[in-house]
XYZ file of C-alpha atoms in Angstrom:
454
model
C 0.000 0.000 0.000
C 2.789 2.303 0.785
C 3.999 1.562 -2.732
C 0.889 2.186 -4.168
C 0.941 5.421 -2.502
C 4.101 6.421 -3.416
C 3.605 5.703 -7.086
C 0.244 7.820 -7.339
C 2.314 10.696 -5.348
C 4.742 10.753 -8.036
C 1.819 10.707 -10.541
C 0.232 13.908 -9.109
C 2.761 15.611 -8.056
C 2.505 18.413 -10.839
C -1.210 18.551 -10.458
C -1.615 18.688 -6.996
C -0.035 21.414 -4.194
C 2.399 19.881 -2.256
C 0.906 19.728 0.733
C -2.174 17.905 -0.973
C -0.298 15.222 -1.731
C -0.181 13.694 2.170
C -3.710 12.853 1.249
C -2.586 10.102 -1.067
C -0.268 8.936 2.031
C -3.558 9.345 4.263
C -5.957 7.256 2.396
C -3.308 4.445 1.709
C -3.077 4.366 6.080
C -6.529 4.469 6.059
C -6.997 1.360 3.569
C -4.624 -0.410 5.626
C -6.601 0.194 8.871
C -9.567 -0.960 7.415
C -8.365 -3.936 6.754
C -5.793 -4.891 9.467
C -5.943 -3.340 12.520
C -4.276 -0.696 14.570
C -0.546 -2.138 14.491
C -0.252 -1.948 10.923
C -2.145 0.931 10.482
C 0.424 2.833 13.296
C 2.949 0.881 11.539
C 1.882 2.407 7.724
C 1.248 6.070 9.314
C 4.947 5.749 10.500
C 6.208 5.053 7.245
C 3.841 7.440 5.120
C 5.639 10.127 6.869
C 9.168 9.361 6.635
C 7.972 8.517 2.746
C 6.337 11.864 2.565
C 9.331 13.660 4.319
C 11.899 11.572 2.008
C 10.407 12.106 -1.665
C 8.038 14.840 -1.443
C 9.740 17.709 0.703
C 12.420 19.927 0.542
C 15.723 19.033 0.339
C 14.045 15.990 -1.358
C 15.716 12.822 -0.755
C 16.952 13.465 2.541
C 15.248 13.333 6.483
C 16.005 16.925 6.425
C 13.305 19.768 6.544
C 14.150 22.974 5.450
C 10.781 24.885 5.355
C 9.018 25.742 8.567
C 5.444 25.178 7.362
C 6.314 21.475 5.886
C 7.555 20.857 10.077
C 3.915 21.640 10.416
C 2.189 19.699 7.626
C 4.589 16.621 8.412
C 3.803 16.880 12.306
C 0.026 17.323 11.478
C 0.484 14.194 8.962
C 1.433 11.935 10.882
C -0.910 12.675 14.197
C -4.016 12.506 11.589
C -2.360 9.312 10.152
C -2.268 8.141 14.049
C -5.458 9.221 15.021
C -7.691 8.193 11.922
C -6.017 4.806 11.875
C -6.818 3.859 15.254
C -10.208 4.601 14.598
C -10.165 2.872 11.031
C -8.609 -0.321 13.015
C -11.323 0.161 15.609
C -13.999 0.248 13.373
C -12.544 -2.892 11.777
C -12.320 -4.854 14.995
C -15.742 -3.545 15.947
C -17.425 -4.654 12.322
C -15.467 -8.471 13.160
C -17.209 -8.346 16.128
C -20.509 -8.234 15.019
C -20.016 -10.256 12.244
C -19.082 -13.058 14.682
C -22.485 -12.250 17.053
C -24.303 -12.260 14.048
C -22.923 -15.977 12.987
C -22.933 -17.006 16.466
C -26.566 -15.655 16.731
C -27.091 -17.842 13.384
C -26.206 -21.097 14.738
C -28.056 -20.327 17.721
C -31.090 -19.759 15.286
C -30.740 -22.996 13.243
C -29.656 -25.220 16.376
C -32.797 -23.745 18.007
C -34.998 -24.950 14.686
C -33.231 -28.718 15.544
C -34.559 -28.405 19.073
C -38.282 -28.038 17.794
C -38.120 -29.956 15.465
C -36.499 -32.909 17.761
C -39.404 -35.831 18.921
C -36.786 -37.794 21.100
C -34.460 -37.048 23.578
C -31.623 -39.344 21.773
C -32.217 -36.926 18.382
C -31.676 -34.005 20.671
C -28.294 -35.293 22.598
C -26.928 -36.277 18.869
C -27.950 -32.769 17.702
C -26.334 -30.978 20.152
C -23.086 -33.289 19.785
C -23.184 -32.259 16.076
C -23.479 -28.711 16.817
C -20.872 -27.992 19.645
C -18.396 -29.862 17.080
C -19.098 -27.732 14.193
C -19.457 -24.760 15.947
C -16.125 -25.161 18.488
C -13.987 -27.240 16.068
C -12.834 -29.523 19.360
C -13.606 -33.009 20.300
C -17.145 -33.539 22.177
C -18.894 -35.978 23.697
C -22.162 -36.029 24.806
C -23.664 -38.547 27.704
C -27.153 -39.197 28.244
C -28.231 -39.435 31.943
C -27.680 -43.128 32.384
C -24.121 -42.385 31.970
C -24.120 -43.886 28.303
C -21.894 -42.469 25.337
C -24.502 -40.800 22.697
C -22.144 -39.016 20.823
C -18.393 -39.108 20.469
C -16.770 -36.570 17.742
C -12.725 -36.152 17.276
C -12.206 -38.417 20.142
C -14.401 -36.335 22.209
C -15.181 -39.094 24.511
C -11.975 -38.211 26.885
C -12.914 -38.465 30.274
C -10.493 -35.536 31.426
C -12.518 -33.076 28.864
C -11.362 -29.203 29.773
C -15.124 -28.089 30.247
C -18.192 -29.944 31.320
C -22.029 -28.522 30.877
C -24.629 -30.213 32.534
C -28.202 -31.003 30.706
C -31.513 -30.828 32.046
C -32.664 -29.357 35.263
C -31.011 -29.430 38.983
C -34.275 -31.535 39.555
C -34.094 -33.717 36.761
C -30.631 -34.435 34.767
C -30.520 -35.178 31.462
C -27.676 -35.611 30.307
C -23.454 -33.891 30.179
C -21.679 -32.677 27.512
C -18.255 -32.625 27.427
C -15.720 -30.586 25.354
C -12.050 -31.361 25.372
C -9.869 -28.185 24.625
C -9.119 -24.749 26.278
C -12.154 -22.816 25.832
C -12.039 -18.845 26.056
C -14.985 -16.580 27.227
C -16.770 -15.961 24.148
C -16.586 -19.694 23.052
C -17.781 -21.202 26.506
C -20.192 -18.764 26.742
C -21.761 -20.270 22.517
C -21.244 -23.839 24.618
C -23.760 -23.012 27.762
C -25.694 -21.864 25.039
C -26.333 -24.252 22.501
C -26.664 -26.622 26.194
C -29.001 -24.348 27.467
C -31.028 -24.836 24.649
C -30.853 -28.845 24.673
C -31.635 -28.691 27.683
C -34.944 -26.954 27.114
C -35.784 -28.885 24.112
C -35.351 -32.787 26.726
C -37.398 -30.924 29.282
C -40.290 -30.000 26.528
C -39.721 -33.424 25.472
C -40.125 -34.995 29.070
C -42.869 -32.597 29.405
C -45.138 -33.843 26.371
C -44.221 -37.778 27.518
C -45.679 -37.077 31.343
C -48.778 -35.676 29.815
C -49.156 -38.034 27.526
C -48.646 -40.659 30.322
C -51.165 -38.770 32.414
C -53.687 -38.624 29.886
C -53.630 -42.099 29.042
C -53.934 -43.004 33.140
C -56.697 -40.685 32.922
C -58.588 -42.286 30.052
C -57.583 -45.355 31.331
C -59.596 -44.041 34.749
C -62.452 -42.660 32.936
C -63.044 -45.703 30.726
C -62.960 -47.990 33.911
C -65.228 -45.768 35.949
C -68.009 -46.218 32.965
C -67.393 -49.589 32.646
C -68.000 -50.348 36.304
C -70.469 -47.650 36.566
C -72.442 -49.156 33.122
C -71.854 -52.327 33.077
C -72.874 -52.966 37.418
C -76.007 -51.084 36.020
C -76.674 -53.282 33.273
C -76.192 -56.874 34.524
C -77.653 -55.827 37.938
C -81.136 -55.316 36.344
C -82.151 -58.495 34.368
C -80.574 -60.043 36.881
C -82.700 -57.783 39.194
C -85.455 -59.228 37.101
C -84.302 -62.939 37.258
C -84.253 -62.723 41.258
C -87.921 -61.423 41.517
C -89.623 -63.557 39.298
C -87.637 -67.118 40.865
C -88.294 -65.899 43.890
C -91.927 -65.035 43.729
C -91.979 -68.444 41.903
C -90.639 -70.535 45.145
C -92.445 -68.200 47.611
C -95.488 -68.238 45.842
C -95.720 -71.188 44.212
C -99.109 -72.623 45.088
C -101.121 -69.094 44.822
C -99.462 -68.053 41.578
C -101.985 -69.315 38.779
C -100.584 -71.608 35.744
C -100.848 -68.550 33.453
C -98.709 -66.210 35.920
C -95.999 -68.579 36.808
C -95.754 -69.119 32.453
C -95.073 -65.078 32.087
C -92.569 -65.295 35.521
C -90.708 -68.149 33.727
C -90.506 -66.592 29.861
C -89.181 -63.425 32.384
C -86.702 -65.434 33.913
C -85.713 -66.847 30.179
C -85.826 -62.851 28.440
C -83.523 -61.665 31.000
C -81.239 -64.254 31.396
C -81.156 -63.877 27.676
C -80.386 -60.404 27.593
C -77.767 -60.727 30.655
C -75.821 -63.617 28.390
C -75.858 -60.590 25.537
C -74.658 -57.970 27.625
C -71.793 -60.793 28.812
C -71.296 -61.505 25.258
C -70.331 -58.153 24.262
C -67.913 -57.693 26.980
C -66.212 -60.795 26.642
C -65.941 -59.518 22.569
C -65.208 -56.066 23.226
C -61.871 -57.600 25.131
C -61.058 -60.111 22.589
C -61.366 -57.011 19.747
C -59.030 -54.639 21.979
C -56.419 -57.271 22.453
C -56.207 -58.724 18.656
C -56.803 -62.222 20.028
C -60.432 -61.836 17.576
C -59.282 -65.127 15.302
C -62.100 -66.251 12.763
C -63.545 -69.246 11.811
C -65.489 -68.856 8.668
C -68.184 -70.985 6.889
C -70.425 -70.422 4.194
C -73.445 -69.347 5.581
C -76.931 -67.986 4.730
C -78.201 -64.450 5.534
C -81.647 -65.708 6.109
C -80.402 -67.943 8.718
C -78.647 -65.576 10.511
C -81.709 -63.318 10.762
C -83.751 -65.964 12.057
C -80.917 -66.558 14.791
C -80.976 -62.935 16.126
C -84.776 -62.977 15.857
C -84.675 -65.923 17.839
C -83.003 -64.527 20.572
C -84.510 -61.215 20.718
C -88.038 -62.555 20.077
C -89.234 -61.207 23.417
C -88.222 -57.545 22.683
C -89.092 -57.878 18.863
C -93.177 -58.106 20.112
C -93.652 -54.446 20.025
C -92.514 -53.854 16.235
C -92.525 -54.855 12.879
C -89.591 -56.160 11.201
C -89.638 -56.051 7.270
C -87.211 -57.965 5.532
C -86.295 -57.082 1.609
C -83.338 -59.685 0.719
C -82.383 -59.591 -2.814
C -82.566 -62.917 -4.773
C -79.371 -63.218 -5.965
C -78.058 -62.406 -2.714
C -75.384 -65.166 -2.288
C -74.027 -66.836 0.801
C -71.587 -65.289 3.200
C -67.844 -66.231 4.529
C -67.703 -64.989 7.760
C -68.168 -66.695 10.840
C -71.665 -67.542 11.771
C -71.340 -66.459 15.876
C -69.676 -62.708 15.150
C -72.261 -61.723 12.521
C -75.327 -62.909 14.320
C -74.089 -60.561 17.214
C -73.872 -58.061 14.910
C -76.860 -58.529 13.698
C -78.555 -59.127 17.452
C -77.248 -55.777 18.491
C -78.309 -53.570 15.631
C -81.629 -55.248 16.216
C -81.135 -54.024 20.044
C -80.496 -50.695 19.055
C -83.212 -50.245 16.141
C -86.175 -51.533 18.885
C -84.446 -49.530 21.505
C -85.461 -46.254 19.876
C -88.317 -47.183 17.291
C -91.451 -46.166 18.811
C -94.454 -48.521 19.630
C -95.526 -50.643 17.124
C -92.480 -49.229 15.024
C -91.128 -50.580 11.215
C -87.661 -52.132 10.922
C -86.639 -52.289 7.501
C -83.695 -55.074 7.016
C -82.799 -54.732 3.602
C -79.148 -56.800 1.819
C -78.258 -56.668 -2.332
C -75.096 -56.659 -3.740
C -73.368 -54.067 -5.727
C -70.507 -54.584 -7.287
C -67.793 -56.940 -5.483
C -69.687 -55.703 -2.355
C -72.425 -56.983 -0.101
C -74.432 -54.659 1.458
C -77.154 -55.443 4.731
C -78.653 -52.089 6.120
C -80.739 -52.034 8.969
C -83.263 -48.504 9.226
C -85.357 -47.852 11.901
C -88.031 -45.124 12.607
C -86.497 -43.386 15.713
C -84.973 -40.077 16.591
C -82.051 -41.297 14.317
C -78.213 -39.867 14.600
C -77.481 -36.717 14.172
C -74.886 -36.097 11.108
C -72.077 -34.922 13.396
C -72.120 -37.922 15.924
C -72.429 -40.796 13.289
C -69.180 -41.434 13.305
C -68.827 -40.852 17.684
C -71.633 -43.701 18.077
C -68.997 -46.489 17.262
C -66.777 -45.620 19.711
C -66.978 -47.420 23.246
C -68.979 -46.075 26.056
C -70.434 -43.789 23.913
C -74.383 -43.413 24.038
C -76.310 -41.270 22.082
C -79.696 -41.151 24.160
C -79.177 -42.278 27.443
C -82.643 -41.485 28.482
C -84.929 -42.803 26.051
C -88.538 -43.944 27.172
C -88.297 -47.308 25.864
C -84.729 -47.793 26.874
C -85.588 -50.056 30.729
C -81.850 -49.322 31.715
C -78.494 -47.516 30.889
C -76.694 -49.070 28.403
C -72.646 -49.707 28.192
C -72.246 -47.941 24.499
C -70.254 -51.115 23.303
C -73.393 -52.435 21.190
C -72.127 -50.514 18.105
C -68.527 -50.769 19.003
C -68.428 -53.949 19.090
C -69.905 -54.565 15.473
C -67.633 -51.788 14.220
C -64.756 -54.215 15.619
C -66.426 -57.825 14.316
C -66.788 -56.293 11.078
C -63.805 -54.840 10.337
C -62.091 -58.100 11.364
C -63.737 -59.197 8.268
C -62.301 -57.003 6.183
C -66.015 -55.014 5.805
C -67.198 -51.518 7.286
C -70.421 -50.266 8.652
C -71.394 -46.822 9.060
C -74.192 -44.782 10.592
C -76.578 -42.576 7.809
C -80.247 -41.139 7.421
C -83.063 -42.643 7.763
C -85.954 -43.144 5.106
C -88.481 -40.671 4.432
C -86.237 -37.960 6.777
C -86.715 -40.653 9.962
C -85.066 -42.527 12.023
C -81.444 -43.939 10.812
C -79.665 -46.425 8.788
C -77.120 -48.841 9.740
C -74.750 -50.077 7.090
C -72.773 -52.973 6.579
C -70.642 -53.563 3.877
C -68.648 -56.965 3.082
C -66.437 -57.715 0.188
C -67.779 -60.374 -1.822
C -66.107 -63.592 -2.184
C -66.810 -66.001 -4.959
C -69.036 -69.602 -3.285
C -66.040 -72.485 -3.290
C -68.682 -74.806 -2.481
C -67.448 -77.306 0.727
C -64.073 -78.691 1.062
C-alpha cells in the first residue's frame, strides 16, 4: 500500500499542491486500517511520513526539513495518520465483532430450529453433539443421563474433557456434555448456550411424555369408571329381574296361577337372555381390543342368521314390525356364523331400543358390485350427522334417556360390530333414515366367490 501510494504521489505531483499530496499517504493508512488493525495501520502512518518527508519535501531525498510550514504539515500528517487509523482499526475490529455475534446468533437460530423440530431425547443429545463440534472445532462428547456415550466426535469421549455442561434441570438431569480443549470466554459462553437450549428442548420433550402418560392413566380411569359404573347397572337389572320372578316363583308357588308362573318363567328366560348378551359383548369387546379376535369362517346364509338374532330377541321384537327385503341373488356369506349374528342381534337391540311402539324395521341386503351390502333402518330419533361417526366408539351413548330404553346401556353395542366387522375385512357406518326418519345402519362386506365345501 505504501507503494501504491508512493507511485500515485509521483503521478500527481505536478497537479496537486504539495501539501495535498499527504492525502494520497492518508488514504493508503486508512486502507490499511480498514483492513488490518491498529498495528499496521500505526505501523503504515509511521512510514507514510518518513515517505512523505523523504520524496516529497524539501531538500528531497533526505530526512532533512528545510521549510518551517512542511515541520507543520509533516507533524500534522502523521498525528491525523495516528489518530484516523486507530479509529479505522477500531472500526474494523468492531465490524469483526458483530459479524461473529451475528454468525454465532445464526447457529443459535438454526440449532434452536433442531430443538423443535427434535421428537426424542436421543435426536436431541446427537444434535447438540453435532453442533458444539461444528461450531467449536474440538472433540465432544455427549452422555445421556444413564451415563451412556450418545455421541463421540474427534475423540471427544476423553474423560479428562477441559469443560463440562450439565443437561436438564437441577431436579431432573438429562444428560453432560463434554468438550475437550481450552475454551475462552466468548466460546464457553456459545457452549452453555447451545446446552441451554438442549436442555430446554429434553425438558419439553419430558414434558409432552408425562402428559401423555397422564392422559392415558386418565382415560384409562375414565373408561374404567363407565365400565364399572355401566356395566354394574346393566347386569344388575335383568338379573334384578331374574331374582324377583324365581323368587316369587318358590315363595309363591301354590297361589301363583298356571298362566302367571308361564309369564314369571318366559321373564326369567328374556332376561337371562339379555344378561348372556350384555356378557357376550364384553367378553368380545376384550377379545377385539387385544387382537386375540381369530375367525372361523363358513359359508353361511343371511336368512339364517336373521332368524338366529330374531330368535333370541323374540321377546323384545313383540312391540314392532320387522320387514325384511333380501335380494334374490343375494349369495351366501364367509364370515363366521357367531360374530355376525351378534352383529346382527345388536343392531336389532339398538333399532327396537329407539323405534317407537308398534315401530317398522326395515332389514334390507343386495349386492353391488364386489360388495355386499345389509342395512338395517329404523323409525327413531335417528343420529345426528355430526355424531355418526362418535356412536362407534366405546362407552359412547347417544340417548341415554330414552322412554323405551328399561336401563343404561354400556355404548359397546355398536362398538363392538364396528370391531367384528372390520375383522372381516367389511365396514359399517351410521346414515339417514328413510323418508327424513329414524337412521340407517350399514354394513358392507367384500364379496367372495361360493367355493362350495371342502
Amino acid at each position: 500500500m505504501l507503494a501504491i501510494s508512493l507511485l500515485l504521489a509521483f503521478l500527481l505531483r505536478e497537479l496537486m499542491p504539495h501539501a495535498s499530496l499527504s492525502l494520497v499517504f492518508l488514504t493508503g493508512v486508512l486502507v490499511v486500517a480498514s483492513r488490518t488493525g491498529l498495528g499496521p495501520a500505526l505501523l503504515a502512518s509511521l512510514l507514510s511520513f518518513l515517505a512523505f518527508n523523504f520524496f516529497f519535501t524539501r531538500p528531497y531525498y533526505t530526512f532533512k526539513v528545510a521549510d518551517d510550514a512542511d515541520v507543520a504539515t509533516l507533524g500534522f500528517f502523521l498525528l491525523t495518520a495516528a489518530i484516523t487509523g486507530n479509529l479505522a482499526a477500531r472500526i474494523y475490529q468492531e465490524s469483526g465483532r458483530r459479524q461473529l455475534a451475528l454468525a454465532r446468533l445464526s447457529n443459535l437460530h438454526e440449532f434452536s430450529r433442531q430443538m423443535v423440530s427434535a421428537a426424542s431425547g436421543e435426536q436431541v443429545l446427537q444434535a447438540l453433539a453435532g453442533h458444539l463440534h461444528r461450531s467449536l472445532a474440538l472433540p465432544v462428547a455427549v452422555f445421556a443421563a444413564d451415563g451412556r456415550l450418545v455421541a463421540a466426535l474427534a475423540d471427544g469421549d476423553n474423560a479428562n474433557a477441559a469443560e463440562s455442561f450439565a443437561l436438564g434441570g437441577a431436579k431432573r438431569p438429562a444428560g453432560l456434555a463434554q468438550v475437550q480443549g481450552p475454551l475462552d470466554a466468548d466460546l464457553a459462553d456459545l457452549a452453555r448456550s447451545l446446552c441451554d437450549q438442549a436442555s430446554l428442548a429434553l425438558e419439553r420433550i419430558q414434558l409432552v411424555a408425562d402428559l401423555d402418560q397422564a392422559r392415558v392413566q386418565n382415560e384409562a380411569e375414565q373408561l374404567r369408571s363407565a365400565l364399572l359404573s355401566s356395566v354394574s347397572h346393566d347386569l344388575r337389572t335383568p338379573l334384578a329381574s331374574i331374582i324377583g320372578s324365581t323368587t316369587s316363583l318358590l315363595d309363591y308357588a301354590e297361589a301363583i296361577s298356571p298362566a302367571d308362573r308361564q309369564a314369571l318363567l318366559a321373564t326369567v328366560v328374556a332376561e337371562a337372555r339379555r344378561l348372556d348378551r350384555h356378557i357376550q359383548n364384553l367378553l368380545d369387546m376384550a377379545r377385539i381390543g387385544q387382537g386375540e379376535l381369530v375367525l372361523q369362517r363358513q359359508w353361511v346364509d343371511l336368512q339364517d342368521l336373521i332368524a338366529e338374532a330374531k330368535n333370541r330377541l323374540q321377546a323384545v321384537l313383540a312391540g314392532v314390525r320387522l320387514e325384511l327385503n333380501i335380494a334374490a341373488n343375494f349369495p351366501l356369506l364367509w364370515v363366521q356364523e357367531t360374530l355376525i349374528t351378534q352383529v346382527l342381534v345388536n343392531l336389532l337391540d339398538n333399532a327396537i331400543r329407539f323405534s317407537p311402539p308398534e315401530g317398522r324395521i326395515g332389514l334390507r341386503a343386495w349386492v353391488e358390485g364386489e360388495s355386499l351390502n345389509i342395512e338395517l333402518c329404523d323409525q327413531g330419533p335417528g343420529i345426528p350427522a355430526e355424531a355418526r361417526e362418535a356412536v362407534f366408539m366405546p362407552f359412547h351413548t347417544l340417548i341415554p334417556n330414552h322412554p323405551r330404553d328399561r336401563c343404561q346401556r354400556t355404548g359397546l353395542g355398536l362398538a363392538i360390530c364396528r370391531g367384528l366387522i372390520e375383522a372381516h375385512a367389511g365396514q359399517i357406518s351410521a346414515h339417514g333414515g328413510l323418508d327424513g326418519r329414524g337412521a340407517c345402519l350399514r354394513i358392507v362386506l367384500p364379496r367372495i366367490p361360493y367355493q362350495g365345501k371342502p
